[in-house]
């Protein structure tokens, strides 16, 4: 019988790093986790008058739930995480602009003489039944509905070599990649760096445009169901994602072109291994069949994805079919609740 662990962290149990923290639970491979994750503001920004600079305390931003020690996971293995369900936990969500943060303003690494952008908060209505979020302009009467597309901006494992990274930083361990591709139905693969992997999750978004251009999405607390498993003796150099239709590789670095190169390099070499192609043949195939969804363009590292449809890869089967197996378990579990 599949083990189910339900976990809702207290405020003092939230984590703000990957690595450097003891696990909150030890679970076996194959365990279903039902988790509550708080929004990137820790639930403190609730109205348009709650400016993050006044109600939040740096560096206590972007909290994650976890970490979870997955028994048997060792360096050199891969942690598979199948996202079965991601549902907003509240009927509202928030977004904001910040001075000195975002893709279209002066920052500490791009110094300009012009004034920084205003700090403004937007409050969205979240209607799960209708499948929409409602945007309301702050400086006018305009409003519109956007499709609800829940995802997690932050997920990953502990880095290697005793390192601890702030949750806002994306890198080879995962972290704050902010890609809309990390939604329900996807299986994420993370290379294990420390015993137990130490997986953690947070930063729920009701939806997000590619790039998360202003630095925040439609930020929300989430109730998420996922399944964890360990693929022994198989390494994963950078986070990878798999859906029923596609394979994806993530790259996180600065400048953005290096993140692009990292993601493309991993997808080309992964495709070569899966299909049995020469690297240049795989390079040619991905050049003509691939896509490049954008992750975050605001954080200490930027994130790019390289994506290819499975239909172009013949009978290639990533990680010996773990995605299909975990998806079937997830569907059975959700239908039995």
Coordinates of C-alpha atoms in Angstrom, one line a residue:
X1 CA 0.0 0.0 0.0
X2 CA 1.3 3.4 -0.9
X3 CA 2.3 5.5 2.1
X4 CA 0.8 9.0 2.3
X5 CA 2.4 11.8 4.3
X6 CA 0.5 15.0 5.0
X7 CA 2.5 18.0 6.1
X8 CA 1.6 21.6 6.8
X9 CA 4.6 23.5 8.3
X10 CA 4.2 25.9 11.2
X11 CA 5.6 29.4 10.5
X12 CA 8.8 28.5 12.4
X13 CA 9.3 25.3 10.3
X14 CA 9.6 27.1 7.0
X15 CA 13.0 27.0 5.4
X16 CA 14.7 29.8 3.4
X17 CA 17.7 27.8 2.0
X18 CA 18.4 24.6 0.1
X19 CA 21.0 22.8 2.2
X20 CA 22.1 23.7 5.7
X21 CA 18.9 22.5 7.4
X22 CA 17.8 19.2 9.0
X23 CA 14.9 17.3 7.3
X24 CA 11.4 17.8 8.6
X25 CA 10.4 14.3 7.7
X26 CA 12.1 11.1 6.5
X27 CA 10.1 9.3 3.8
X28 CA 10.5 6.2 1.6
X29 CA 10.7 6.2 -2.2
X30 CA 7.2 5.9 -3.6
X31 CA 5.6 8.0 -0.8
X32 CA 2.8 10.4 -1.7
X33 CA 3.3 13.8 -0.1
X34 CA 0.4 16.2 0.5
X35 CA 2.0 19.5 1.2
X36 CA 1.0 23.1 2.1
X37 CA 3.3 25.7 0.8
X38 CA 3.2 29.4 1.8
X39 CA 3.5 32.2 -0.8
X40 CA 6.7 34.0 -1.4
X41 CA 5.8 36.7 1.1
X42 CA 5.1 34.2 3.8
X43 CA 1.4 35.2 3.8
X44 CA 2.1 38.7 5.0
X45 CA 1.1 40.6 1.9
X46 CA -2.7 40.3 2.0
X47 CA -4.0 43.7 0.7
X48 CA -2.8 46.3 -1.7
X49 CA -1.7 48.4 1.3
X50 CA 0.7 45.7 2.6
X51 CA 3.9 46.8 1.0
X52 CA 6.5 44.0 1.1
X53 CA 9.2 46.4 2.3
X54 CA 7.1 47.2 5.3
X55 CA 5.5 43.8 6.3
X56 CA 8.3 41.4 5.2
X57 CA 11.8 41.0 6.6
X58 CA 14.7 40.3 4.3
X59 CA 16.1 37.6 3.9
X60 CA 12.9 35.8 5.1
X61 CA 11.3 35.7 1.7
X62 CA 10.4 32.8 -0.7
X63 CA 9.9 30.2 2.0
X64 CA 9.9 26.5 1.1
X65 CA 8.2 23.5 2.8
X66 CA 10.8 20.8 3.7
X67 CA 13.4 19.5 3.3
X68 CA 12.3 15.9 3.1
X69 CA 14.9 13.1 3.5
X70 CA 14.2 10.4 0.9
X71 CA 15.5 7.1 2.2
X72 CA 18.1 5.4 0.1
X73 CA 18.9 8.5 -2.0
X74 CA 22.7 8.9 -2.4
X75 CA 25.0 11.1 -4.4
X76 CA 25.0 9.8 -8.0
X77 CA 21.3 8.9 -7.9
X78 CA 18.4 10.9 -9.3
X79 CA 15.3 12.0 -7.4
X80 CA 12.1 11.9 -9.4
X81 CA 9.2 14.1 -8.2
X82 CA 5.9 13.7 -9.9
X83 CA 3.5 16.7 -9.4
X84 CA 0.0 15.2 -9.3
X85 CA -2.0 18.2 -8.2
X86 CA -1.4 21.9 -7.4
X87 CA -4.4 23.8 -6.1
X88 CA -4.5 27.4 -4.7
X89 CA -5.1 27.3 -0.9
X90 CA -6.8 30.7 -0.8
X91 CA -9.3 32.7 -2.9
X92 CA -6.8 35.5 -3.4
X93 CA -3.3 36.0 -4.5
X94 CA -0.9 38.9 -4.8
X95 CA 1.8 40.3 -7.0
X96 CA 4.0 43.4 -6.8
X97 CA 6.7 45.6 -8.2
X98 CA 9.8 46.4 -6.2
X99 CA 12.4 49.1 -6.3
X100 CA 15.7 47.7 -7.6
X101 CA 14.2 44.3 -8.6
X102 CA 12.7 43.1 -11.9
X103 CA 13.8 43.0 -15.5
X104 CA 12.8 46.6 -16.4
X105 CA 14.2 48.6 -13.6
X106 CA 17.6 49.6 -12.2
X107 CA 19.1 46.9 -9.9
X108 CA 22.1 46.5 -7.8
X109 CA 23.9 44.9 -10.7
X110 CA 22.6 47.3 -13.3
X111 CA 23.1 50.7 -11.7
X112 CA 21.2 53.6 -13.2
X113 CA 20.7 57.3 -12.2
X114 CA 17.0 57.3 -12.8
X115 CA 14.6 56.7 -9.9
X116 CA 13.7 53.1 -9.1
X117 CA 10.2 51.8 -9.9
X118 CA 7.4 52.4 -7.4
X119 CA 6.5 49.6 -4.9
X120 CA 3.0 48.6 -5.8
X121 CA 0.9 45.6 -4.8
X122 CA -1.9 44.0 -7.0
X123 CA -4.5 41.7 -5.4
X124 CA -6.0 39.0 -7.6
X125 CA -9.3 37.2 -7.1
X126 CA -8.7 33.4 -7.4
X127 CA -11.7 31.4 -8.7
X128 CA -10.7 27.7 -8.7
X129 CA -14.1 26.5 -9.8
X130 CA -14.1 28.9 -12.8
X131 CA -10.4 28.3 -13.5
X132 CA -9.5 31.9 -13.6
X133 CA -7.7 34.7 -11.8
X134 CA -9.0 38.2 -12.0
X135 CA -6.6 41.1 -12.6
X136 CA -7.5 44.6 -11.5
X137 CA -5.4 47.6 -12.6
X138 CA -4.3 49.8 -9.7
X139 CA -4.2 53.1 -11.6
X140 CA -7.4 52.7 -13.7
X141 CA -10.7 50.8 -14.0
X142 CA -9.4 48.0 -16.3
X143 CA -9.9 44.4 -15.2
X144 CA -9.7 41.1 -17.0
X145 CA -9.7 37.3 -16.4
X146 CA -6.6 35.2 -17.0
X147 CA -6.6 31.4 -17.0
X148 CA -5.6 29.7 -13.8
X149 CA -2.5 27.7 -14.4
X150 CA -1.0 26.7 -11.0
X151 CA 2.7 25.9 -10.8
X152 CA 5.7 26.0 -8.4
X153 CA 8.4 28.5 -9.0
X154 CA 10.8 26.9 -6.5
X155 CA 11.7 23.2 -6.1
X156 CA 15.0 21.3 -5.6
X157 CA 17.4 19.4 -3.5
X158 CA 20.4 20.3 -1.3
X159 CA 23.5 21.4 -3.2
X160 CA 26.7 19.5 -3.0
X161 CA 29.8 20.0 -0.8
X162 CA 28.0 21.3 2.4
X163 CA 26.8 24.3 0.4
X164 CA 23.6 26.2 1.5
X165 CA 21.9 28.4 -1.1
X166 CA 19.1 31.0 -0.6
X167 CA 15.8 29.7 -2.0
X168 CA 15.7 32.6 -4.5
X169 CA 18.8 31.3 -6.3
X170 CA 18.4 28.8 -9.1
X171 CA 21.2 26.5 -10.0
X172 CA 22.0 22.9 -10.8
X173 CA 20.2 21.8 -7.6
X174 CA 17.0 23.4 -8.7
X175 CA 15.9 26.4 -6.7
X176 CA 13.9 29.4 -7.9
X177 CA 13.7 28.5 -11.6
X178 CA 10.3 30.2 -12.0
X179 CA 9.3 28.2 -15.1
X180 CA 5.6 27.7 -15.9
X181 CA 6.5 24.2 -17.0
X182 CA 6.6 23.0 -13.4
X183 CA 2.9 22.4 -13.2
X184 CA 0.7 19.3 -12.4
X185 CA 1.4 16.4 -14.7
X186 CA 5.1 16.9 -14.9
X187 CA 7.8 14.7 -13.4
X188 CA 10.9 16.7 -12.3
X189 CA 14.3 15.0 -12.0
X190 CA 17.0 16.3 -9.7
X191 CA 20.6 15.0 -9.3
X192 CA 21.1 13.9 -5.7
X193 CA 24.1 15.6 -4.0
X194 CA 23.8 14.6 -0.4
X195 CA 22.4 11.6 1.4
X196 CA 18.6 11.7 1.4
X197 CA 18.5 14.3 -1.4
X198 CA 16.7 16.8 1.0
X199 CA 13.9 17.9 -1.3
X200 CA 12.0 21.1 -0.6
X201 CA 9.2 23.0 -2.4
X202 CA 7.6 26.4 -2.4
X203 CA 6.8 29.6 -4.3
X204 CA 3.4 28.7 -5.7
X205 CA 2.0 30.7 -8.6
X206 CA -1.6 30.8 -9.8
X207 CA -0.1 31.7 -13.1
X208 CA 2.9 33.4 -14.6
X209 CA 4.1 34.8 -17.9
X210 CA 7.3 33.4 -19.3
X211 CA 10.2 35.2 -17.7
X212 CA 8.3 36.5 -14.6
X213 CA 9.3 39.9 -16.0
X214 CA 8.4 42.2 -13.0
X215 CA 10.0 39.7 -10.6
X216 CA 6.8 38.3 -9.1
X217 CA 4.0 36.1 -10.4
X218 CA 0.4 35.7 -9.1
X219 CA 1.9 34.6 -5.8
X220 CA -0.2 32.1 -3.8
X221 CA -0.2 29.5 -1.0
X222 CA -0.7 26.0 -2.5
X223 CA -2.0 22.6 -1.6
X224 CA 0.2 20.2 -3.6
X225 CA 0.2 16.5 -4.0
X226 CA 3.4 14.8 -5.3
X227 CA 5.1 11.5 -5.4
X228 CA 8.8 11.0 -4.8
X229 CA 11.0 8.2 -6.1
X230 CA 14.7 7.4 -6.4
X231 CA 16.4 6.3 -9.6
X232 CA 19.5 4.5 -8.4
X233 CA 22.9 4.9 -10.0
X234 CA 21.7 7.3 -12.6
X235 CA 22.9 10.9 -12.5
X236 CA 21.2 14.1 -13.6
X237 CA 23.5 17.0 -14.2
X238 CA 20.8 19.8 -14.2
X239 CA 17.1 19.7 -13.5
X240 CA 15.0 18.0 -16.1
X241 CA 11.3 17.8 -16.6
X242 CA 9.1 15.2 -18.4
X243 CA 5.4 15.4 -19.4
X244 CA 3.3 13.0 -21.4
X245 CA 4.3 14.9 -24.5
X246 CA 7.8 16.4 -24.0
X247 CA 11.2 16.3 -22.4
X248 CA 12.9 19.5 -21.0
X249 CA 16.3 20.5 -19.6
X250 CA 16.8 23.5 -17.4
X251 CA 19.9 25.7 -17.3
X252 CA 20.5 28.5 -14.7
X253 CA 23.3 31.0 -15.0
X254 CA 24.2 34.6 -15.8
X255 CA 24.2 36.0 -18.5
X256 CA 21.0 34.6 -19.9
X257 CA 22.8 33.3 -23.0
X258 CA 24.8 31.0 -20.8
X259 CA 21.6 29.6 -19.2
X260 CA 20.3 29.1 -22.7
X261 CA 23.5 27.2 -23.7
X262 CA 23.4 25.1 -20.6
X263 CA 19.8 24.0 -21.2
X264 CA 20.4 23.3 -24.9
X265 CA 23.7 21.4 -24.2
X266 CA 21.9 19.1 -21.7
X267 CA 19.0 18.4 -24.0
X268 CA 21.3 17.7 -26.9
X269 CA 23.4 15.2 -25.0
X270 CA 20.4 13.7 -23.2
X271 CA 18.7 13.2 -26.6
X272 CA 21.9 11.6 -28.0
X273 CA 22.0 9.1 -25.2
X274 CA 18.3 8.3 -25.3
X275 CA 18.0 7.8 -29.1
X276 CA 21.6 6.5 -29.7
X277 CA 22.6 9.5 -31.9
X278 CA 26.0 11.1 -32.5
X279 CA 26.1 14.4 -30.7
X280 CA 26.1 16.4 -34.0
X281 CA 23.1 14.4 -35.2
X282 CA 21.3 15.2 -31.9
X283 CA 22.4 18.8 -32.2
X284 CA 20.8 19.1 -35.6
X285 CA 17.6 17.4 -34.5
X286 CA 17.1 19.7 -31.4
X287 CA 18.0 22.7 -33.5
X288 CA 15.1 22.1 -35.8
X289 CA 12.6 20.5 -33.4
X290 CA 13.3 22.2 -30.1
X291 CA 11.7 25.0 -28.2
X292 CA 13.2 27.4 -25.6
X293 CA 10.7 28.4 -22.8
X294 CA 12.0 31.2 -20.6
X295 CA 12.2 30.7 -16.8
X296 CA 13.1 33.6 -14.5
X297 CA 15.0 36.7 -15.8
X298 CA 15.3 38.6 -12.5
X299 CA 17.1 36.4 -9.9
X300 CA 20.8 36.0 -9.0
X301 CA 20.9 33.4 -11.8
X302 CA 18.6 33.4 -14.9
X303 CA 16.8 30.2 -16.1
X304 CA 16.2 28.9 -19.5
X305 CA 14.6 25.6 -20.6
X306 CA 15.2 23.5 -23.7
X307 CA 12.2 21.4 -24.8
X308 CA 11.5 18.8 -27.4
X309 CA 8.4 16.8 -28.2
X310 CA 8.7 13.1 -27.5
X311 CA 7.1 12.2 -30.8
X312 CA 10.4 13.2 -32.5
X313 CA 12.4 10.8 -30.5
X314 CA 11.1 7.5 -31.7
X315 CA 10.8 4.8 -28.9
X316 CA 13.2 6.6 -26.5
X317 CA 12.1 6.1 -22.9
X318 CA 13.6 8.5 -20.3
X319 CA 14.6 7.0 -17.0
X320 CA 13.1 3.7 -17.9
X321 CA 9.5 5.0 -17.8
X322 CA 9.4 6.4 -14.3
X323 CA 7.2 9.3 -15.4
X324 CA 4.4 7.0 -16.7
X325 CA 4.6 4.8 -13.6
X326 CA 4.4 7.7 -11.2
X327 CA 1.6 9.3 -13.2
X328 CA -0.5 6.1 -13.0
X329 CA 0.0 6.0 -9.2
X330 CA -1.0 9.6 -8.9
X331 CA -4.1 9.2 -11.0
X332 CA -5.2 6.2 -8.9
X333 CA -4.6 8.1 -5.7
X334 CA -6.5 11.3 -6.8
X335 CA -9.5 9.3 -8.0
X336 CA -9.7 7.3 -4.8
X337 CA -9.8 10.3 -2.4

